[in-house]
Amino acid sequence: MPSNRSTRGWKDLEAVAGNGLLDRRAFLKGGPVLAAAITGYTLSDSAAAQQLADDPWSAAAGNPLPAYGVPSRFEKSVARTLSNPRGEPRTHHARTPHHLLNGTFTPNGLHFVISHSGPRISTRTGTAW
Amino acid sequence: MIHGLVARPLVFTLDALMRYPMVSRMAFVECGGNSAPLFSKEPIEATVQAIHGLVSCAEWTGVMLSTLLEETGIDPKAKWLIAEGADSLALSRSVPMTKALDDAMIALYQNGERLMPGNGYPMRLLLPGWEGNINVKWLRRIKLVETPAMSYYEARTYAPILPNGKAYQFYFLQEVKSFITHPSAGLKLNGPGFYEISGLAYSGNGRISKVMVSADGGKSWAQAAMQEPVHAKAFARFRAPWRWDGGPAILQSRAWDEAGNVQPTRAQFIAERGETKTVPSVTGFPNQHYNGPTSWGIERNGEVKHVYA
């Protein structure tokens, strides 16, 4: 349930279009008003009532670093969808998961690809360029 | 290799290319067939990945094609070039010299590292804002010519047919477009309250100047905040604060670019370009270059569905 804190936040936010769209300037005013509005709905308990306990991963040394970093194992679902995962002799499509990304750049491993025969070039054997 | 209507045909090894002055720029690359499910007469239930997953944006670094053409010299008779890839079909596309001399790049790096194999390693042609297929990957040859080659991918696949039976040819531009990524189909809303509506906008014509967002299926609109900096011919992230009251809502976005182009409504777009008579497969390509809006219907239980509005 929203607290009084969040209700105060709602009142200060101006709706500018139907069905609850708010003024984008709320992002600029930002800070207390917007934060109150958000946290009032997303936090069920007051942080003051809890003590921060050490979880097991906070009490031991971490894993070694890979030479080439890869995403967290908790992010396995953030992947391209493949039209031809077994590499049959036809076109390949790999689609970017925009709903699982944010910002403006596409990570290289998630960049979309359409390939009509699959990439297969070795610079060692020499390209024509 | 660059040859044909040039003063000096030249072979550029990868090592030689690496010694030329380089530039970096953001650019989206979008398949001409991206968003094709929206040609369907009825909305196809699918995620933003299935509908709009054939567009991405990266920082590309490489050598401007104009730099290399200064080395070879250009015969004034040259009006087009043919770019050829080293894949097994030698994918070839004709490019007007005006584009070649404007912002065409031989891209060697993608987001700071060498190109991914699927994106054309070791080098691709980058034509910012133009349909993906013409950004020839695994590039091996450029030939300057007087007239276009009329290759398979320009005479057949990427010549979209209009309702009147005529076809667009050399429809290079990816026009102004936007879609909401959060929330979108497959991402459930967890109860009423505050949400940030967020999405991507881009235009092959230049910078995005404005994005409007609607929560009532296009009846009323609010201007979204743009994440700065906004780059030309690149993804721009827009955000709009939204208070969901738990009732039905339909989210839409509509983008404008700095050249004054606006994303058409779906009705306007379909009137001009047509729609399918039956519902095609989500992975089919009934037509190309859809740039109308995408509508996400929010249901009372928080589920998000692809709808038309």
Coordinates of C-alpha atoms in Angstrom, one line a residue:
Chain A
M1 CA 0.0 0.0 0.0
P2 CA 1.3 3.5 -0.8
S3 CA 2.4 5.4 2.3
N4 CA 1.6 9.0 3.0
R5 CA 5.0 9.7 1.5
S6 CA 4.0 8.4 -1.9
T7 CA 0.7 10.2 -1.8
R8 CA 2.4 13.4 -1.3
G9 CA 4.6 12.6 -4.3
W10 CA 1.6 11.9 -6.5
K11 CA 0.0 15.2 -5.7
D12 CA 3.0 17.1 -6.9
L13 CA 3.3 15.3 -10.2
E14 CA 1.4 16.9 -13.1
A15 CA -0.6 14.7 -15.5
V16 CA -0.2 16.1 -19.0
A17 CA -2.1 13.5 -21.1
G18 CA -4.8 10.9 -20.7
N19 CA -4.5 7.7 -18.6
G20 CA -1.8 9.0 -16.3
L21 CA 1.0 10.3 -18.4
L22 CA 3.1 12.8 -16.4
D23 CA 5.1 15.8 -17.3
R24 CA 8.6 14.8 -18.5
R25 CA 9.9 17.7 -16.4
A26 CA 9.3 15.5 -13.4
F27 CA 12.6 13.8 -14.4
L28 CA 14.3 17.2 -14.2
K29 CA 12.7 18.3 -10.9
G30 CA 13.4 14.7 -10.1
G31 CA 14.7 14.1 -6.7
P32 CA 12.3 14.0 -3.8
V33 CA 9.0 14.2 -5.6
L34 CA 9.6 11.5 -8.2
A35 CA 11.5 9.3 -5.7
A36 CA 8.7 9.5 -3.2
A37 CA 6.2 8.5 -5.8
I38 CA 8.3 5.5 -6.9
T39 CA 9.5 4.2 -3.6
G40 CA 6.1 4.5 -2.0
Y41 CA 4.9 1.8 -4.3
T42 CA 8.0 -0.4 -4.6
L43 CA 9.3 -0.7 -1.1
S44 CA 7.2 -2.8 1.2
D45 CA 9.3 -2.3 4.3
S46 CA 11.1 0.7 5.7
A47 CA 14.9 0.2 5.5
A48 CA 15.2 1.7 9.0
A49 CA 13.4 -1.3 10.4
Q50 CA 16.0 -3.7 9.1
Q51 CA 19.6 -4.4 9.7
L52 CA 21.8 -5.0 6.6
A53 CA 23.1 -8.6 7.0
D54 CA 26.1 -10.1 5.2
D55 CA 25.1 -12.6 2.6
P56 CA 27.4 -15.5 2.0
W57 CA 28.9 -13.9 -1.1
S58 CA 29.9 -10.9 0.9
A59 CA 31.9 -13.0 3.3
A60 CA 34.3 -14.8 0.9
A61 CA 36.7 -14.1 -1.9
G62 CA 35.1 -13.7 -5.4
N63 CA 35.7 -15.6 -8.6
P64 CA 38.8 -15.1 -10.9
L65 CA 38.3 -12.7 -13.8
P66 CA 37.9 -14.1 -17.3
A67 CA 40.3 -12.6 -19.8
Y68 CA 37.3 -11.5 -21.9
G69 CA 34.4 -10.5 -19.7
V70 CA 31.0 -12.1 -20.1
P71 CA 27.6 -11.0 -18.6
S72 CA 26.5 -12.3 -15.2
R73 CA 25.2 -15.9 -15.2
F74 CA 21.9 -14.4 -14.0
E75 CA 21.5 -12.7 -17.3
K76 CA 21.4 -15.8 -19.5
S77 CA 18.0 -14.9 -20.8
V78 CA 19.3 -11.7 -22.4
A79 CA 20.1 -13.3 -25.8
R80 CA 19.3 -13.1 -29.4
T81 CA 16.6 -15.3 -30.9
L82 CA 17.9 -17.4 -33.8
S83 CA 15.9 -18.4 -36.9
N84 CA 18.4 -21.1 -37.9
P85 CA 20.2 -22.3 -34.8
R86 CA 21.4 -25.5 -36.4
G87 CA 23.1 -23.8 -39.2
E88 CA 21.1 -25.3 -42.0
P89 CA 22.0 -24.1 -45.5
R90 CA 19.7 -21.1 -45.6
T91 CA 19.5 -17.6 -44.2
H92 CA 20.3 -16.9 -40.6
H93 CA 18.5 -14.2 -38.5
A94 CA 19.5 -13.2 -35.0
R95 CA 17.3 -10.6 -33.3
T96 CA 18.2 -8.1 -30.7
P97 CA 16.3 -8.3 -27.3
H98 CA 15.3 -4.6 -27.0
H99 CA 13.0 -5.3 -24.1
L100 CA 15.9 -6.6 -22.0
L101 CA 18.3 -3.8 -22.8
N102 CA 18.4 -0.1 -22.0
G103 CA 20.4 2.9 -23.2
T104 CA 21.3 3.5 -26.8
F105 CA 24.0 1.1 -27.7
T106 CA 23.6 -2.5 -28.6
P107 CA 26.2 -4.8 -27.1
N108 CA 28.2 -6.5 -29.9
G109 CA 27.1 -10.0 -28.9
L110 CA 23.5 -8.9 -29.2
H111 CA 23.7 -6.9 -32.4
F112 CA 21.2 -8.2 -34.9
V113 CA 22.6 -10.3 -37.8
I114 CA 21.1 -11.4 -41.1
S115 CA 23.5 -13.6 -42.9
H116 CA 22.7 -15.4 -46.1
S117 CA 25.5 -18.0 -45.8
G118 CA 27.2 -17.4 -42.5
P119 CA 30.4 -15.6 -41.7
R120 CA 33.5 -17.5 -42.6
I121 CA 36.5 -15.3 -43.2
S122 CA 40.1 -15.7 -42.1
T123 CA 42.4 -12.7 -42.3
R124 CA 45.3 -15.1 -42.1
T125 CA 44.5 -16.8 -45.4
G126 CA 44.1 -13.3 -46.7
T127 CA 41.0 -11.3 -47.8
A128 CA 41.0 -9.7 -51.1
W129 CA 41.3 -6.2 -49.5
Chain B
M1 CA 40.0 -3.6 -54.0
I2 CA 38.6 -0.4 -55.6
H3 CA 38.5 -0.4 -59.4
G4 CA 36.3 0.4 -62.4
L5 CA 35.9 4.1 -63.2
V6 CA 38.9 5.3 -61.2
A7 CA 42.2 6.9 -62.1
R8 CA 44.2 4.3 -60.2
P9 CA 42.7 0.9 -59.3
L10 CA 44.1 0.0 -55.9
V11 CA 44.2 -3.0 -53.5
F12 CA 44.0 -2.0 -49.9
T13 CA 45.3 -4.7 -47.5
L14 CA 43.9 -4.8 -44.0
D15 CA 47.3 -3.6 -42.7
A16 CA 47.3 -0.7 -45.2
L17 CA 43.7 0.3 -44.2
M18 CA 44.8 0.4 -40.5
R19 CA 47.2 3.1 -41.3
Y20 CA 44.7 5.5 -42.8
P21 CA 43.1 8.2 -40.7
M22 CA 40.0 6.9 -38.9
V23 CA 36.8 8.3 -37.6
S24 CA 34.2 7.1 -35.1
R25 CA 30.4 7.6 -35.3
M26 CA 27.2 6.2 -33.8
A27 CA 24.9 4.6 -36.3
F28 CA 22.0 2.3 -36.2
V29 CA 21.8 -0.5 -38.8
E30 CA 18.3 -1.7 -39.6
C31 CA 17.1 -4.5 -41.9
G32 CA 14.7 -3.2 -44.6
G33 CA 12.4 -6.0 -43.4
N34 CA 12.5 -5.0 -39.7
S35 CA 9.0 -4.6 -38.2
A36 CA 7.4 -6.5 -41.1
P37 CA 4.9 -8.2 -38.7
L38 CA 3.1 -4.9 -38.6
F39 CA 2.0 -5.3 -42.2
S40 CA -0.3 -8.1 -40.8
K41 CA -4.0 -7.3 -41.1
E42 CA -4.4 -8.4 -37.5
P43 CA -1.8 -7.8 -34.7
I44 CA 0.6 -10.7 -34.3
E45 CA 1.2 -11.5 -30.6
A46 CA 4.9 -11.2 -30.2
T47 CA 7.7 -9.4 -28.3
V48 CA 9.5 -6.3 -29.3
Q49 CA 12.4 -8.6 -30.1
A50 CA 10.4 -10.6 -32.6
I51 CA 8.8 -7.5 -34.1
H52 CA 11.7 -5.0 -34.1
G53 CA 14.7 -7.1 -33.4
L54 CA 16.4 -6.5 -36.7
V55 CA 17.7 -3.1 -35.8
S56 CA 20.7 -2.4 -33.6
C57 CA 23.0 0.6 -32.9
A58 CA 26.7 0.7 -32.3
E59 CA 29.7 3.1 -32.5
W60 CA 31.5 2.2 -35.7
T61 CA 35.2 3.2 -36.3
G62 CA 36.9 3.0 -39.7
V63 CA 38.2 4.8 -42.7
M64 CA 35.9 7.1 -44.6
L65 CA 35.3 5.8 -48.1
S66 CA 35.9 9.3 -49.5
T67 CA 39.4 9.1 -48.1
L68 CA 40.1 5.9 -50.2
L69 CA 38.4 7.4 -53.2
E70 CA 40.8 10.3 -53.0
E71 CA 43.6 7.8 -53.4
T72 CA 42.1 6.1 -56.4
G73 CA 40.7 9.2 -58.1
I74 CA 37.2 9.2 -59.5
D75 CA 36.4 9.2 -63.2
P76 CA 33.6 11.9 -63.6
K77 CA 31.5 9.3 -65.5
A78 CA 31.2 7.2 -62.2
K79 CA 27.6 7.7 -60.8
W80 CA 27.3 4.5 -58.8
L81 CA 29.6 1.9 -57.1
I82 CA 29.0 -1.8 -56.7
A83 CA 29.9 -3.1 -53.3
E84 CA 30.6 -6.8 -53.1
G85 CA 30.9 -9.1 -50.1
A86 CA 33.1 -12.2 -49.7
D87 CA 30.3 -14.4 -48.5
S88 CA 29.3 -17.4 -50.7
L89 CA 26.7 -15.5 -52.6
A90 CA 29.0 -12.5 -53.2
L91 CA 26.2 -10.2 -52.0
S92 CA 26.3 -7.1 -54.2
R93 CA 24.6 -3.8 -53.9
S94 CA 24.7 -0.6 -56.0
V95 CA 25.4 2.6 -54.1
P96 CA 25.0 6.2 -55.6
M97 CA 28.3 8.1 -55.5
T98 CA 26.6 10.9 -53.6
K99 CA 26.2 8.6 -50.6
A100 CA 29.7 7.2 -51.1
L101 CA 31.2 10.6 -50.9
D102 CA 28.9 11.8 -48.1
D103 CA 29.2 9.6 -45.0
A104 CA 30.1 6.1 -46.2
M105 CA 32.7 4.3 -44.1
I106 CA 34.8 1.2 -44.3
A107 CA 34.0 0.0 -40.8
L108 CA 36.7 -2.0 -38.9
Y109 CA 35.6 -1.6 -35.3
Q110 CA 32.3 -2.0 -33.6
N111 CA 31.8 -0.5 -30.1
G112 CA 35.6 -0.3 -29.7
E113 CA 36.5 -3.8 -30.7
R114 CA 37.0 -5.4 -34.2
L115 CA 33.8 -6.2 -36.0
M116 CA 31.9 -9.3 -34.9
P117 CA 32.1 -12.1 -37.4
G118 CA 28.4 -11.9 -38.1
N119 CA 28.6 -8.1 -38.6
G120 CA 31.2 -8.4 -41.4
Y121 CA 34.6 -9.1 -39.9
P122 CA 37.1 -7.9 -40.9
M123 CA 35.4 -5.0 -42.6
R124 CA 32.0 -3.9 -43.9
L125 CA 30.6 -1.0 -45.7
L126 CA 28.7 1.3 -43.4
L127 CA 26.1 3.6 -45.0
P128 CA 24.5 5.4 -42.0
G129 CA 20.7 5.5 -42.1
W130 CA 20.3 3.1 -45.1
E131 CA 18.8 -0.3 -45.1
G132 CA 20.9 -3.0 -43.5
N133 CA 21.4 -5.2 -46.6
I134 CA 23.3 -2.4 -48.5
N135 CA 25.8 -2.1 -45.6
V136 CA 27.7 -4.9 -47.3
K137 CA 29.5 -7.2 -44.9
W138 CA 32.8 -9.1 -45.4
L139 CA 33.4 -6.4 -48.0
R140 CA 36.0 -7.3 -50.6
R141 CA 35.5 -5.2 -53.7
I142 CA 34.1 -1.8 -54.8
K143 CA 33.7 -1.1 -58.5
L144 CA 32.8 2.4 -59.7
V145 CA 30.4 2.3 -62.6
E146 CA 28.0 4.4 -64.6
T147 CA 24.7 2.5 -63.9
P148 CA 23.5 0.3 -61.1
A149 CA 24.1 -3.5 -61.3
M150 CA 20.4 -4.4 -60.7
S151 CA 21.6 -7.1 -58.4
Y152 CA 19.2 -9.7 -56.8
Y153 CA 18.8 -7.7 -53.6
E154 CA 17.9 -4.5 -55.3
A155 CA 15.9 -5.9 -58.3
R156 CA 13.9 -8.4 -56.3
T157 CA 14.1 -8.6 -52.5
Y158 CA 14.4 -5.0 -51.6
A159 CA 12.0 -3.6 -54.2
P160 CA 8.8 -3.4 -52.1
I161 CA 5.6 -3.7 -54.0
L162 CA 2.9 -1.1 -53.5
P163 CA -0.9 -1.7 -53.5
N164 CA -1.1 -0.3 -57.1
G165 CA 1.2 -3.0 -58.3
K166 CA 4.2 -0.7 -58.8
A167 CA 7.3 -1.1 -56.7
Y168 CA 9.8 1.1 -55.0
Q169 CA 13.3 0.6 -56.2
F170 CA 16.4 1.8 -54.6
Y171 CA 14.5 2.6 -51.4
F172 CA 17.6 3.0 -49.3
L173 CA 16.4 5.2 -46.5
Q174 CA 15.3 3.9 -43.1
E175 CA 12.7 6.5 -42.2
V176 CA 11.8 8.0 -38.9
K177 CA 10.6 5.4 -36.4
S178 CA 10.1 4.7 -32.7
F179 CA 8.8 1.9 -30.5
I180 CA 8.4 1.5 -26.8
T181 CA 10.6 -1.2 -25.2
H182 CA 9.5 -0.8 -21.6
P183 CA 6.9 -1.9 -21.0
S184 CA 6.3 -4.2 -23.9
A185 CA 4.9 -7.6 -24.7
G186 CA 6.2 -10.2 -22.3
L187 CA 7.1 -7.7 -19.6
K188 CA 4.4 -7.8 -17.0
L189 CA 3.5 -4.7 -14.9
N190 CA 3.6 -5.5 -11.2
G191 CA 0.6 -3.6 -9.9
P192 CA -0.6 0.0 -10.3
G193 CA 1.8 2.9 -9.6
F194 CA 4.7 4.7 -11.2
Y195 CA 6.4 3.3 -14.3
E196 CA 8.9 4.8 -16.7
I197 CA 7.8 4.3 -20.3
S198 CA 11.0 4.1 -22.3
G199 CA 11.9 3.3 -25.9
L200 CA 14.0 3.9 -29.0
A201 CA 13.7 6.4 -31.8
Y202 CA 15.8 6.8 -34.9
S203 CA 15.8 8.2 -38.4
G204 CA 18.0 7.7 -41.4
N205 CA 17.5 11.4 -42.1
G206 CA 19.4 12.7 -39.1
R207 CA 18.7 13.5 -35.4
I208 CA 15.4 12.7 -33.6
S209 CA 13.9 16.1 -32.6
K210 CA 10.9 15.0 -30.6
V211 CA 9.0 11.9 -29.4
M212 CA 5.4 12.0 -28.1
V213 CA 4.0 9.2 -26.0
S214 CA 0.3 8.2 -25.6
A215 CA -1.3 6.0 -22.9
D216 CA -4.8 6.1 -24.4
G217 CA -4.2 4.7 -27.8
G218 CA -3.3 8.0 -29.5
K219 CA -6.2 10.2 -28.2
S220 CA -3.8 12.4 -26.1
W221 CA -0.1 12.8 -26.1
A222 CA 2.7 13.9 -23.8
Q223 CA 6.2 14.9 -24.9
A224 CA 8.9 12.4 -23.8
A225 CA 12.3 13.4 -22.3
M226 CA 15.2 12.6 -24.6
Q227 CA 18.4 11.1 -23.3
E228 CA 21.2 13.4 -24.4
P229 CA 23.3 13.4 -26.5
V230 CA 21.1 12.7 -29.5
H231 CA 23.2 11.6 -32.4
A232 CA 22.2 11.7 -36.1
K233 CA 21.2 8.4 -37.6
A234 CA 21.5 6.6 -34.3
F235 CA 19.3 5.3 -31.5
A236 CA 17.8 8.0 -29.3
R237 CA 16.4 6.8 -25.9
F238 CA 13.1 8.5 -24.8
R239 CA 11.5 8.3 -21.4
A240 CA 8.2 9.4 -20.1
P241 CA 6.9 9.1 -16.5
W242 CA 3.6 7.3 -16.1
R243 CA 1.2 6.6 -13.3
W244 CA -0.7 3.5 -14.1
D245 CA -4.1 3.4 -12.4
G246 CA -4.5 -0.3 -13.0
G247 CA -7.1 0.1 -15.8
P248 CA -6.8 -0.8 -19.5
A249 CA -4.3 1.4 -21.3
I250 CA -2.7 1.5 -24.8
L251 CA 0.8 2.8 -25.1
Q252 CA 2.2 4.3 -28.3
S253 CA 5.1 6.5 -29.3
R254 CA 5.5 8.8 -32.3
A255 CA 8.8 10.4 -33.4
W256 CA 9.8 13.4 -35.4
D257 CA 13.3 14.0 -36.9
E258 CA 15.2 17.2 -37.5
A259 CA 14.3 17.2 -41.2
G260 CA 10.6 17.6 -40.1
N261 CA 9.6 14.0 -41.0
V262 CA 7.1 12.4 -38.7
Q263 CA 6.2 8.8 -38.1
P264 CA 2.9 8.1 -39.9
T265 CA 0.0 6.6 -38.1
R266 CA -0.6 2.9 -38.9
A267 CA -3.7 3.8 -40.9
Q268 CA -1.8 6.4 -43.0
F269 CA 1.0 4.0 -43.6
I270 CA -1.2 1.0 -44.5
A271 CA -3.3 3.2 -46.9
E272 CA -0.2 3.9 -48.9
R273 CA 1.8 0.7 -48.6
G274 CA -0.9 -1.9 -48.0
E275 CA -1.3 -4.8 -45.6
T276 CA -1.5 -8.6 -45.8
K277 CA -4.8 -10.4 -46.7
T278 CA -4.0 -13.1 -44.2
V279 CA -2.0 -13.2 -41.0
P280 CA 1.6 -14.0 -41.9
S281 CA 4.2 -15.8 -39.8
V282 CA 6.0 -13.5 -37.3
T283 CA 9.2 -14.4 -39.0
G284 CA 7.9 -13.8 -42.5
F285 CA 8.6 -10.7 -44.5
P286 CA 5.4 -9.8 -46.3
N287 CA 6.8 -6.3 -47.1
Q288 CA 9.5 -3.8 -46.0
H289 CA 10.2 -0.4 -44.4
Y290 CA 7.3 -0.3 -42.0
N291 CA 7.8 2.8 -39.9
G292 CA 4.4 3.4 -38.3
P293 CA 3.8 3.1 -34.6
T294 CA 3.6 0.0 -32.4
S295 CA 0.8 -0.2 -29.8
W296 CA 1.1 -2.1 -26.5
G297 CA -2.2 -2.9 -24.7
I298 CA -2.0 -3.0 -20.9
E299 CA -4.5 -5.4 -19.4
R300 CA -5.9 -5.1 -15.9
N301 CA -3.7 -8.0 -14.7
G302 CA -0.6 -6.1 -15.9
E303 CA 0.0 -8.2 -19.0
V304 CA 1.2 -6.4 -22.1
K305 CA -0.2 -7.4 -25.5
H306 CA 0.5 -6.3 -29.0
V307 CA -2.6 -4.5 -30.3
Y308 CA -3.5 -2.1 -33.1
A309 CA -4.9 1.3 -32.1

